[in-house]
Amino acid sequence: LARSHAELSRRIEVDLQKHSDPFYSDTDLQGGSYSLRAIPQAYQSIISIFKLFEETINTEIAAIDDNPLILPEERTELHGANFHGLPIALTSDSLNLALVSIANISLARIDRMLKKTHSKLPWFLATGEEGLFLGMHGIQFTAAGIGAELRNLADPVSVDQIPTNNDNQDFVSLGLQSTNKGLEMVFLLSYVLAVEYMVAAQGIWLTLGQEKNHAAEKLLSPVTLSAYEQILKIYTPKKSE
């Protein structure tokens, strides 16, 4: 991901201006799909959450969290709560919500690419007679199911409170539970993004087949072309069977 709103905007603008037809319908380009035109705003917000989480983790790792704090020169001890995990719990919960946002915008783009009314490509990117072949519809089911699981996992843990230890520990962070869920969510999110990459590769492949007189370098921006070439190393687009 680019590191700034301006860079994200520039990259998207390059893709939209370079042979936008047939990938984007007139409606998309003239104020339609948020999953396309709101990419700079959406991803910059997500990047900000990632940075906040990283900053919080680094701060907490470097902090003194002993309890009690022993001050030998003053011959005293201080009982506090520098160990409390709420900073990590809150930012971890926020990060989990950001992960769901990545999945949601990806799922929206997958759905649009599979609709002929939006992409101007065959329904579900299937080849052959319409209605007879499933195309990429099957893996959309996989992505949608994982998306539902991600939304369930994103429920914030830091809002839960279970007083324990004779009310001594009556306000806890549950940050460990939140971060553990985050690890699982990252794993699941990778599958959603993999489906989007496969769908995009299939769409590009179909477009290149329809535009045989043009090389891929002329149809795709350098960034998209590089990504497409990387995807082709592990996934081969093909006709419907």
CSV table of N, CA, C and O in Angstrom, one decimal, residues 34-150:
chain,number,residue,atom,x,y,z
A,34,TYR,N,-18.3,3.1,-4.5
A,34,TYR,CA,-17.4,3.6,-3.4
A,34,TYR,C,-16.2,2.6,-3.3
A,34,TYR,O,-15.2,3.1,-2.9
A,35,SER,N,-16.4,1.4,-3.6
A,35,SER,CA,-15.3,0.4,-3.5
A,35,SER,C,-14.1,0.8,-4.4
A,35,SER,O,-13.0,0.2,-4.3
A,36,LEU,N,-14.4,1.6,-5.4
A,36,LEU,CA,-13.4,2.1,-6.4
A,36,LEU,C,-12.9,3.5,-6.1
A,36,LEU,O,-11.8,3.8,-5.8
A,37,ARG,N,-13.9,4.4,-6.0
A,37,ARG,CA,-13.5,5.8,-5.9
A,37,ARG,C,-13.2,6.3,-4.5
A,37,ARG,O,-12.6,7.3,-4.3
A,38,ALA,N,-13.5,5.4,-3.5
A,38,ALA,CA,-13.2,5.8,-2.1
A,38,ALA,C,-12.0,5.0,-1.6
A,38,ALA,O,-11.7,5.1,-0.4
A,39,ILE,N,-11.2,4.4,-2.5
A,39,ILE,CA,-10.0,3.7,-2.1
A,39,ILE,C,-9.0,4.5,-1.3
A,39,ILE,O,-8.5,4.1,-0.3
A,40,PRO,N,-8.7,5.8,-1.8
A,40,PRO,CA,-7.7,6.6,-1.0
A,40,PRO,C,-8.2,6.9,0.4
A,40,PRO,O,-7.4,6.8,1.3
A,41,GLN,N,-9.5,7.3,0.5
A,41,GLN,CA,-10.0,7.6,1.8
A,41,GLN,C,-10.1,6.4,2.7
A,41,GLN,O,-9.7,6.4,3.9
A,42,ALA,N,-10.5,5.3,2.2
A,42,ALA,CA,-10.7,4.0,3.0
A,42,ALA,C,-9.4,3.5,3.5
A,42,ALA,O,-9.2,3.2,4.6
A,43,TYR,N,-8.5,3.4,2.5
A,43,TYR,CA,-7.2,2.7,2.9
A,43,TYR,C,-6.3,3.6,3.7
A,43,TYR,O,-5.5,3.1,4.5
A,44,GLN,N,-6.4,4.9,3.5
A,44,GLN,CA,-5.7,5.8,4.4
A,44,GLN,C,-6.1,5.7,5.8
A,44,GLN,O,-5.3,5.8,6.8
A,45,SER,N,-7.4,5.6,6.0
A,45,SER,CA,-8.0,5.4,7.4
A,45,SER,C,-7.4,4.1,8.0
A,45,SER,O,-7.1,4.0,9.2
A,46,ILE,N,-7.4,3.0,7.2
A,46,ILE,CA,-6.9,1.7,7.7
A,46,ILE,C,-5.4,1.8,8.0
A,46,ILE,O,-5.0,1.3,9.0
A,47,ILE,N,-4.7,2.5,7.1
A,47,ILE,CA,-3.2,2.6,7.4
A,47,ILE,C,-3.0,3.4,8.7
A,47,ILE,O,-2.1,3.1,9.4
A,48,SER,N,-3.8,4.4,9.0
A,48,SER,CA,-3.7,5.2,10.2
A,48,SER,C,-3.9,4.3,11.4
A,48,SER,O,-3.2,4.4,12.4
A,49,ILE,N,-4.8,3.4,11.4
A,49,ILE,CA,-5.0,2.4,12.5
A,49,ILE,C,-3.8,1.5,12.6
A,49,ILE,O,-3.4,1.2,13.8
A,50,PHE,N,-3.3,1.0,11.5
A,50,PHE,CA,-2.1,0.2,11.6
A,50,PHE,C,-0.9,0.9,12.3
A,50,PHE,O,-0.2,0.4,13.1
A,51,LYS,N,-0.7,2.2,11.9
A,51,LYS,CA,0.3,3.0,12.5
A,51,LYS,C,0.1,3.2,14.0
A,51,LYS,O,1.1,3.2,14.8
A,52,LEU,N,-1.1,3.5,14.4
A,52,LEU,CA,-1.5,3.6,15.8
A,52,LEU,C,-1.2,2.4,16.6
A,52,LEU,O,-0.6,2.4,17.7
A,53,PHE,N,-1.5,1.2,16.0
A,53,PHE,CA,-1.3,0.0,16.7
A,53,PHE,C,0.2,-0.3,16.9
A,53,PHE,O,0.7,-0.6,17.9
A,54,GLU,N,1.0,0.0,15.8
A,54,GLU,CA,2.4,-0.2,15.9
A,54,GLU,C,3.0,0.7,16.9
A,54,GLU,O,3.9,0.3,17.7
A,55,GLU,N,2.6,2.0,16.9
A,55,GLU,CA,3.1,2.9,17.9
A,55,GLU,C,2.8,2.5,19.3
A,55,GLU,O,3.7,2.6,20.2
A,56,THR,N,1.6,2.0,19.5
A,56,THR,CA,1.2,1.6,20.9
A,56,THR,C,2.0,0.4,21.3
A,56,THR,O,2.4,0.4,22.5
A,57,ILE,N,2.1,-0.6,20.4
A,57,ILE,CA,2.9,-1.8,20.8
A,57,ILE,C,4.3,-1.4,21.2
A,57,ILE,O,4.9,-1.9,22.2
A,58,ASN,N,5.0,-0.5,20.4
A,58,ASN,CA,6.4,-0.2,20.6
A,58,ASN,C,6.5,0.6,22.0
A,58,ASN,O,7.4,0.4,22.7
A,59,THR,N,5.5,1.4,22.2
A,59,THR,CA,5.5,2.2,23.5
A,59,THR,C,5.4,1.3,24.7
A,59,THR,O,6.1,1.4,25.7
A,60,GLU,N,4.4,0.3,24.6
A,60,GLU,CA,4.2,-0.6,25.7
A,60,GLU,C,5.3,-1.6,25.9
A,60,GLU,O,5.7,-1.9,27.1
A,61,ILE,N,6.0,-2.0,24.9
A,61,ILE,CA,7.1,-2.9,25.0
A,61,ILE,C,8.3,-2.2,25.7
A,61,ILE,O,9.0,-2.8,26.5
A,62,ALA,N,8.4,-0.9,25.4
A,62,ALA,CA,9.6,-0.2,26.0
A,62,ALA,C,9.2,0.4,27.4
A,62,ALA,O,10.1,0.9,28.1
A,63,ALA,N,8.0,0.2,27.8
A,63,ALA,CA,7.6,0.8,29.1
A,63,ALA,C,8.0,-0.1,30.3
A,63,ALA,O,8.2,-1.3,30.1
A,64,ILE,N,8.1,0.6,31.5
A,64,ILE,CA,8.3,-0.2,32.7
A,64,ILE,C,7.0,-0.7,33.2
A,64,ILE,O,6.1,0.2,33.5
A,65,ASP,N,6.8,-2.0,33.3
A,65,ASP,CA,5.5,-2.5,33.7
A,65,ASP,C,5.6,-3.3,35.0
A,65,ASP,O,4.7,-4.1,35.3
A,66,ASP,N,6.7,-3.1,35.8
A,66,ASP,CA,6.9,-3.9,37.0
A,66,ASP,C,5.8,-3.4,38.0
A,66,ASP,O,5.5,-2.2,38.0
A,67,ASN,N,5.4,-4.3,38.9
A,67,ASN,CA,4.5,-3.9,40.0
A,67,ASN,C,4.8,-4.8,41.2
A,67,ASN,O,4.7,-6.0,41.1
A,68,PRO,N,5.2,-4.2,42.3
A,68,PRO,CA,5.3,-2.8,42.5
A,68,PRO,C,6.7,-2.3,42.0
A,68,PRO,O,7.6,-3.1,41.7
A,69,LEU,N,6.8,-1.0,41.8
A,69,LEU,CA,8.0,-0.3,41.5
A,69,LEU,C,8.9,-0.1,42.7
A,69,LEU,O,8.4,0.5,43.7
A,70,ILE,N,10.1,-0.7,42.7
A,70,ILE,CA,10.9,-0.6,43.9
A,70,ILE,C,11.9,0.6,43.7
A,70,ILE,O,12.6,0.6,42.7
A,71,LEU,N,11.9,1.5,44.7
A,71,LEU,CA,12.8,2.6,44.6
A,71,LEU,C,13.8,2.5,45.8
A,71,LEU,O,13.5,3.0,46.9
A,72,PRO,N,14.9,1.8,45.6
A,72,PRO,CA,15.8,1.5,46.7
A,72,PRO,C,16.4,2.7,47.4
A,72,PRO,O,16.6,2.7,48.6
A,73,GLU,N,16.7,3.7,46.6
A,73,GLU,CA,17.3,4.9,47.2
A,73,GLU,C,16.3,5.6,48.1
A,73,GLU,O,16.8,6.3,49.1
A,74,GLU,N,15.1,5.5,47.8
A,74,GLU,CA,14.1,6.2,48.7
A,74,GLU,C,13.5,5.2,49.7
A,74,GLU,O,12.6,5.5,50.4
A,75,ARG,N,14.0,3.9,49.5
A,75,ARG,CA,13.5,2.8,50.5
A,75,ARG,C,12.0,2.8,50.5
A,75,ARG,O,11.3,2.8,51.6
A,76,THR,N,11.4,2.7,49.3
A,76,THR,CA,10.0,2.7,49.2
A,76,THR,C,9.5,1.8,48.0
A,76,THR,O,10.4,1.5,47.1
A,77,GLU,N,8.3,1.5,48.0
A,77,GLU,CA,7.7,0.8,46.8
A,77,GLU,C,6.4,1.4,46.4
A,77,GLU,O,5.7,2.0,47.3
A,78,LEU,N,6.1,1.4,45.1
A,78,LEU,CA,4.9,2.1,44.6
A,78,LEU,C,4.1,1.0,43.9
A,78,LEU,O,4.5,0.3,43.0
A,79,HIS,N,2.8,0.9,44.3
A,79,HIS,CA,1.9,0.0,43.7
A,79,HIS,C,1.0,0.8,42.7
A,79,HIS,O,0.3,1.7,43.1
A,80,GLY,N,1.2,0.4,41.4
A,80,GLY,CA,0.4,1.1,40.4
A,80,GLY,C,-0.2,0.1,39.4
A,80,GLY,O,-0.4,-1.0,39.7
A,81,ALA,N,-0.3,0.5,38.2
A,81,ALA,CA,-0.9,-0.4,37.2
A,81,ALA,C,-0.3,-0.1,35.8
A,81,ALA,O,-0.9,-0.1,34.8
A,82,ASN,N,1.1,0.1,35.8
A,82,ASN,CA,1.8,0.3,34.5
A,82,ASN,C,1.6,-1.0,33.6
A,82,ASN,O,1.9,-0.9,32.4
A,83,PHE,N,1.3,-2.1,34.2
A,83,PHE,CA,1.2,-3.3,33.5
A,83,PHE,C,-0.1,-3.4,32.7
A,83,PHE,O,-0.3,-4.4,31.9
A,84,HIS,N,-1.1,-2.5,33.0
A,84,HIS,CA,-2.4,-2.7,32.4
A,84,HIS,C,-2.4,-2.7,30.9
A,84,HIS,O,-1.7,-1.9,30.3
A,85,GLY,N,-3.2,-3.7,30.3
A,85,GLY,CA,-3.1,-3.9,28.9
A,85,GLY,C,-4.2,-3.2,28.1
A,85,GLY,O,-4.4,-3.5,26.9
A,86,LEU,N,-4.9,-2.2,28.7
A,86,LEU,CA,-5.9,-1.5,27.9
A,86,LEU,C,-5.4,-0.8,26.7
A,86,LEU,O,-6.1,-0.8,25.6
A,87,PRO,N,-4.2,-0.1,26.7
A,87,PRO,CA,-3.8,0.5,25.4
A,87,PRO,C,-3.7,-0.5,24.3
A,87,PRO,O,-4.1,-0.2,23.2
A,88,ILE,N,-3.1,-1.7,24.5
A,88,ILE,CA,-3.0,-2.7,23.5
A,88,ILE,C,-4.4,-3.2,23.1
A,88,ILE,O,-4.7,-3.4,21.9
A,89,ALA,N,-5.2,-3.4,24.1
A,89,ALA,CA,-6.6,-4.0,23.8
A,89,ALA,C,-7.4,-3.1,22.9
A,89,ALA,O,-8.0,-3.5,22.0
A,90,LEU,N,-7.4,-1.8,23.3
A,90,LEU,CA,-8.2,-0.8,22.5
A,90,LEU,C,-7.7,-0.7,21.0
A,90,LEU,O,-8.5,-0.7,20.1
A,91,THR,N,-6.4,-0.6,20.9
A,91,THR,CA,-5.8,-0.5,19.5
A,91,THR,C,-5.9,-1.8,18.8
A,91,THR,O,-6.1,-1.8,17.5
A,92,SER,N,-5.9,-2.9,19.5
A,92,SER,CA,-6.0,-4.2,18.8
A,92,SER,C,-7.4,-4.4,18.3
A,92,SER,O,-7.7,-4.9,17.2
A,93,ASP,N,-8.4,-4.0,19.1
A,93,ASP,CA,-9.8,-4.0,18.7
A,93,ASP,C,-10.0,-3.2,17.5
A,93,ASP,O,-10.8,-3.5,16.5
A,94,SER,N,-9.4,-2.0,17.5
A,94,SER,CA,-9.5,-1.1,16.3
A,94,SER,C,-8.9,-1.7,15.1
A,94,SER,O,-9.4,-1.6,14.0
A,95,LEU,N,-7.8,-2.3,15.3
A,95,LEU,CA,-7.1,-3.0,14.2
A,95,LEU,C,-7.9,-4.1,13.6
A,95,LEU,O,-8.0,-4.3,12.4
A,96,ASN,N,-8.6,-4.8,14.4
A,96,ASN,CA,-9.5,-5.9,14.0
A,96,ASN,C,-10.6,-5.3,13.1
A,96,ASN,O,-11.0,-5.9,12.1
A,97,LEU,N,-11.2,-4.2,13.5
A,97,LEU,CA,-12.2,-3.5,12.7
A,97,LEU,C,-11.7,-3.1,11.4
A,97,LEU,O,-12.3,-3.2,10.4
A,98,ALA,N,-10.4,-2.6,11.4
A,98,ALA,CA,-9.8,-2.2,10.1
A,98,ALA,C,-9.6,-3.4,9.2
A,98,ALA,O,-9.8,-3.3,8.0
A,99,LEU,N,-9.3,-4.6,9.7
A,99,LEU,CA,-9.1,-5.8,8.9
A,99,LEU,C,-10.5,-6.1,8.3
A,99,LEU,O,-10.5,-6.6,7.1
A,100,VAL,N,-11.5,-6.0,9.0
A,100,VAL,CA,-12.9,-6.3,8.4
A,100,VAL,C,-13.2,-5.3,7.3
A,100,VAL,O,-13.8,-5.6,6.3
A,101,SER,N,-12.8,-4.0,7.5
A,101,SER,CA,-13.0,-3.0,6.4
A,101,SER,C,-12.2,-3.4,5.1
A,101,SER,O,-12.8,-3.2,4.0
A,102,ILE,N,-11.0,-3.9,5.3
A,102,ILE,CA,-10.3,-4.4,4.1
A,102,ILE,C,-11.1,-5.5,3.4
A,102,ILE,O,-11.2,-5.5,2.2
A,103,ALA,N,-11.6,-6.4,4.2
A,103,ALA,CA,-12.4,-7.5,3.6
A,103,ALA,C,-13.7,-7.0,2.9
A,103,ALA,O,-14.0,-7.5,1.8
A,104,ASN,N,-14.3,-6.1,3.6
A,104,ASN,CA,-15.6,-5.6,3.1
A,104,ASN,C,-15.4,-4.9,1.7
A,104,ASN,O,-16.2,-5.1,0.8
A,105,ILE,N,-14.4,-4.1,1.6
A,105,ILE,CA,-14.2,-3.3,0.3
A,105,ILE,C,-13.7,-4.3,-0.7
A,105,ILE,O,-14.1,-4.1,-1.9
A,106,SER,N,-13.0,-5.3,-0.4
A,106,SER,CA,-12.6,-6.3,-1.3
A,106,SER,C,-13.8,-7.1,-1.8
A,106,SER,O,-13.9,-7.4,-3.0
A,107,LEU,N,-14.6,-7.5,-0.9
A,107,LEU,CA,-15.9,-8.3,-1.3
A,107,LEU,C,-16.7,-7.5,-2.2
A,107,LEU,O,-17.4,-8.0,-3.1
A,108,ALA,N,-16.8,-6.2,-2.0
A,108,ALA,CA,-17.6,-5.3,-2.9
A,108,ALA,C,-17.0,-5.3,-4.3
A,108,ALA,O,-17.8,-5.3,-5.3
A,109,ARG,N,-15.7,-5.2,-4.4
A,109,ARG,CA,-15.1,-5.2,-5.7
A,109,ARG,C,-15.2,-6.5,-6.4
A,109,ARG,O,-15.4,-6.6,-7.6
A,110,ILE,N,-15.1,-7.6,-5.6
A,110,ILE,CA,-15.4,-8.9,-6.2
A,110,ILE,C,-16.7,-9.0,-6.8
A,110,ILE,O,-16.9,-9.5,-8.0
A,111,ASP,N,-17.7,-8.6,-6.1
A,111,ASP,CA,-19.1,-8.6,-6.6
A,111,ASP,C,-19.3,-7.8,-7.8
A,111,ASP,O,-20.0,-8.2,-8.8
A,112,ARG,N,-18.7,-6.6,-7.9
A,112,ARG,CA,-18.8,-5.8,-9.1
A,112,ARG,C,-18.1,-6.4,-10.3
A,112,ARG,O,-18.6,-6.3,-11.4
A,113,MET,N,-17.0,-7.0,-10.1
A,113,MET,CA,-16.3,-7.6,-11.2
A,113,MET,C,-17.1,-8.8,-11.8
A,113,MET,O,-16.9,-9.1,-13.0
A,114,LEU,N,-17.9,-9.4,-11.0
A,114,LEU,CA,-18.6,-10.6,-11.5
A,114,LEU,C,-20.0,-10.2,-12.1
A,114,LEU,O,-20.6,-11.1,-12.7
A,115,LYS,N,-20.3,-8.9,-12.1
A,115,LYS,CA,-21.6,-8.5,-12.6
A,115,LYS,C,-21.3,-7.8,-14.0
A,115,LYS,O,-20.6,-6.9,-14.1
A,116,LYS,N,-22.0,-8.4,-15.0
A,116,LYS,CA,-21.8,-7.8,-16.4
A,116,LYS,C,-22.2,-6.4,-16.5
A,116,LYS,O,-21.7,-5.6,-17.2
A,117,THR,N,-23.2,-6.0,-15.7
A,117,THR,CA,-23.7,-4.6,-15.7
A,117,THR,C,-22.7,-3.6,-15.3
A,117,THR,O,-22.8,-2.4,-15.6
A,118,HIS,N,-21.7,-4.0,-14.5
A,118,HIS,CA,-20.7,-3.1,-14.0
A,118,HIS,C,-19.3,-3.3,-14.7
A,118,HIS,O,-18.7,-2.3,-15.0
A,119,SER,N,-18.9,-4.5,-15.0
A,119,SER,CA,-17.6,-4.7,-15.5
A,119,SER,C,-17.6,-4.8,-17.1
A,119,SER,O,-16.5,-4.7,-17.7
A,120,LYS,N,-18.8,-5.0,-17.7
A,120,LYS,CA,-18.9,-5.2,-19.2
A,120,LYS,C,-18.1,-6.4,-19.6
A,120,LYS,O,-17.8,-6.6,-20.8
A,121,LEU,N,-17.9,-7.3,-18.7
A,121,LEU,CA,-17.3,-8.6,-19.0
A,121,LEU,C,-18.4,-9.7,-18.8
A,121,LEU,O,-19.5,-9.4,-18.3
A,122,PRO,N,-18.2,-10.9,-19.2
A,122,PRO,CA,-19.3,-11.9,-19.1
A,122,PRO,C,-19.7,-12.1,-17.6
A,122,PRO,O,-18.9,-11.9,-16.7
A,123,TRP,N,-21.0,-12.5,-17.4
A,123,TRP,CA,-21.4,-12.7,-16.0
A,123,TRP,C,-20.5,-13.7,-15.3
A,123,TRP,O,-20.2,-14.8,-15.8
A,124,PHE,N,-20.1,-13.4,-14.1
A,124,PHE,CA,-19.3,-14.2,-13.3
A,124,PHE,C,-18.0,-14.5,-14.0
A,124,PHE,O,-17.3,-15.5,-13.6
A,125,LEU,N,-17.6,-13.8,-15.0
A,125,LEU,CA,-16.4,-14.0,-15.7
A,125,LEU,C,-16.3,-15.4,-16.3
A,125,LEU,O,-15.2,-15.9,-16.5
A,126,ALA,N,-17.4,-15.9,-16.6
A,126,ALA,CA,-17.5,-17.3,-17.2
A,126,ALA,C,-17.4,-17.2,-18.7
A,126,ALA,O,-17.9,-16.2,-19.3
A,127,THR,N,-16.7,-18.1,-19.4
A,127,THR,CA,-16.7,-18.2,-20.8
A,127,THR,C,-17.8,-19.2,-21.3
A,127,THR,O,-18.2,-20.0,-20.5
A,128,GLY,N,-18.1,-19.1,-22.5
A,128,GLY,CA,-19.2,-20.0,-23.0
A,128,GLY,C,-20.5,-19.4,-22.9
A,128,GLY,O,-20.7,-18.2,-22.7
A,129,GLU,N,-21.5,-20.3,-23.0
A,129,GLU,CA,-22.9,-19.8,-23.0
A,129,GLU,C,-23.3,-19.3,-21.6
A,129,GLU,O,-23.1,-20.0,-20.6
A,130,GLU,N,-23.9,-18.1,-21.5
A,130,GLU,CA,-24.3,-17.5,-20.3
A,130,GLU,C,-25.4,-18.4,-19.6
A,130,GLU,O,-26.3,-18.8,-20.3
A,131,GLY,N,-25.2,-18.6,-18.3
A,131,GLY,CA,-26.2,-19.3,-17.6
A,131,GLY,C,-25.8,-20.8,-17.5
A,131,GLY,O,-26.4,-21.5,-16.6
A,132,LEU,N,-24.9,-21.3,-18.3
A,132,LEU,CA,-24.5,-22.7,-18.3
A,132,LEU,C,-23.3,-22.9,-17.5
A,132,LEU,O,-23.2,-24.0,-16.9
A,133,PHE,N,-22.4,-21.9,-17.3
A,133,PHE,CA,-21.2,-22.1,-16.6
A,133,PHE,C,-21.2,-21.2,-15.4
A,133,PHE,O,-21.7,-20.1,-15.4
A,134,LEU,N,-20.5,-21.7,-14.3
A,134,LEU,CA,-20.5,-21.0,-13.0
A,134,LEU,C,-19.5,-19.9,-13.0
A,134,LEU,O,-19.6,-18.9,-12.3
A,135,GLY,N,-18.4,-20.1,-13.8
A,135,GLY,CA,-17.3,-19.1,-13.7
A,135,GLY,C,-16.7,-18.9,-12.4
A,135,GLY,O,-16.4,-19.9,-11.7
A,136,MET,N,-16.5,-17.7,-11.9
A,136,MET,CA,-15.9,-17.4,-10.6
A,136,MET,C,-16.9,-17.3,-9.5
A,136,MET,O,-16.6,-16.9,-8.4
A,137,HIS,N,-18.2,-17.7,-9.8
A,137,HIS,CA,-19.2,-17.5,-8.8
A,137,HIS,C,-18.9,-18.4,-7.6
A,137,HIS,O,-19.2,-18.0,-6.4
A,138,GLY,N,-18.4,-19.6,-7.8
A,138,GLY,CA,-18.1,-20.5,-6.7
A,138,GLY,C,-17.2,-20.0,-5.7
A,138,GLY,O,-17.4,-20.1,-4.5
A,139,ILE,N,-16.1,-19.4,-6.1
A,139,ILE,CA,-15.1,-18.9,-5.1
A,139,ILE,C,-15.6,-17.6,-4.5
A,139,ILE,O,-15.2,-17.2,-3.4
A,140,GLN,N,-16.6,-16.9,-5.1
A,140,GLN,CA,-17.2,-15.8,-4.4
A,140,GLN,C,-18.0,-16.3,-3.2
A,140,GLN,O,-18.0,-15.6,-2.1
A,141,PHE,N,-18.6,-17.4,-3.2
A,141,PHE,CA,-19.2,-18.0,-2.0
A,141,PHE,C,-18.2,-18.2,-0.9
A,141,PHE,O,-18.5,-17.9,0.3
A,142,THR,N,-17.0,-18.7,-1.3
A,142,THR,CA,-16.0,-18.8,-0.3
A,142,THR,C,-15.6,-17.5,0.4
A,142,THR,O,-15.5,-17.4,1.6
A,143,ALA,N,-15.4,-16.5,-0.4
A,143,ALA,CA,-15.0,-15.2,0.1
A,143,ALA,C,-16.1,-14.6,1.0
A,143,ALA,O,-15.9,-14.0,2.0
A,144,ALA,N,-17.4,-14.8,0.5
A,144,ALA,CA,-18.5,-14.2,1.3
A,144,ALA,C,-18.6,-14.9,2.6
A,144,ALA,O,-18.9,-14.2,3.7
A,145,GLY,N,-18.4,-16.2,2.7
A,145,GLY,CA,-18.5,-16.9,3.9
A,145,GLY,C,-17.4,-16.5,4.9
A,145,GLY,O,-17.7,-16.3,6.1
A,146,ILE,N,-16.2,-16.3,4.4
A,146,ILE,CA,-15.1,-15.9,5.2
A,146,ILE,C,-15.4,-14.5,5.7
A,146,ILE,O,-15.1,-14.1,6.9
A,147,GLY,N,-16.0,-13.6,4.9
A,147,GLY,CA,-16.3,-12.3,5.3
A,147,GLY,C,-17.2,-12.3,6.5
A,147,GLY,O,-17.1,-11.5,7.4
A,148,ALA,N,-18.2,-13.2,6.4
A,148,ALA,CA,-19.2,-13.3,7.6
A,148,ALA,C,-18.4,-13.7,8.8
A,148,ALA,O,-18.7,-13.2,9.9
A,149,GLU,N,-17.5,-14.6,8.7
A,149,GLU,CA,-16.7,-15.1,9.9
A,149,GLU,C,-15.9,-13.9,10.4
A,149,GLU,O,-15.7,-13.7,11.6
A,150,LEU,N,-15.3,-13.1,9.5
A,150,LEU,CA,-14.5,-12.0,10.0
A,150,LEU,C,-15.3,-11.0,10.7
A,150,LEU,O,-14.8,-10.4,11.7
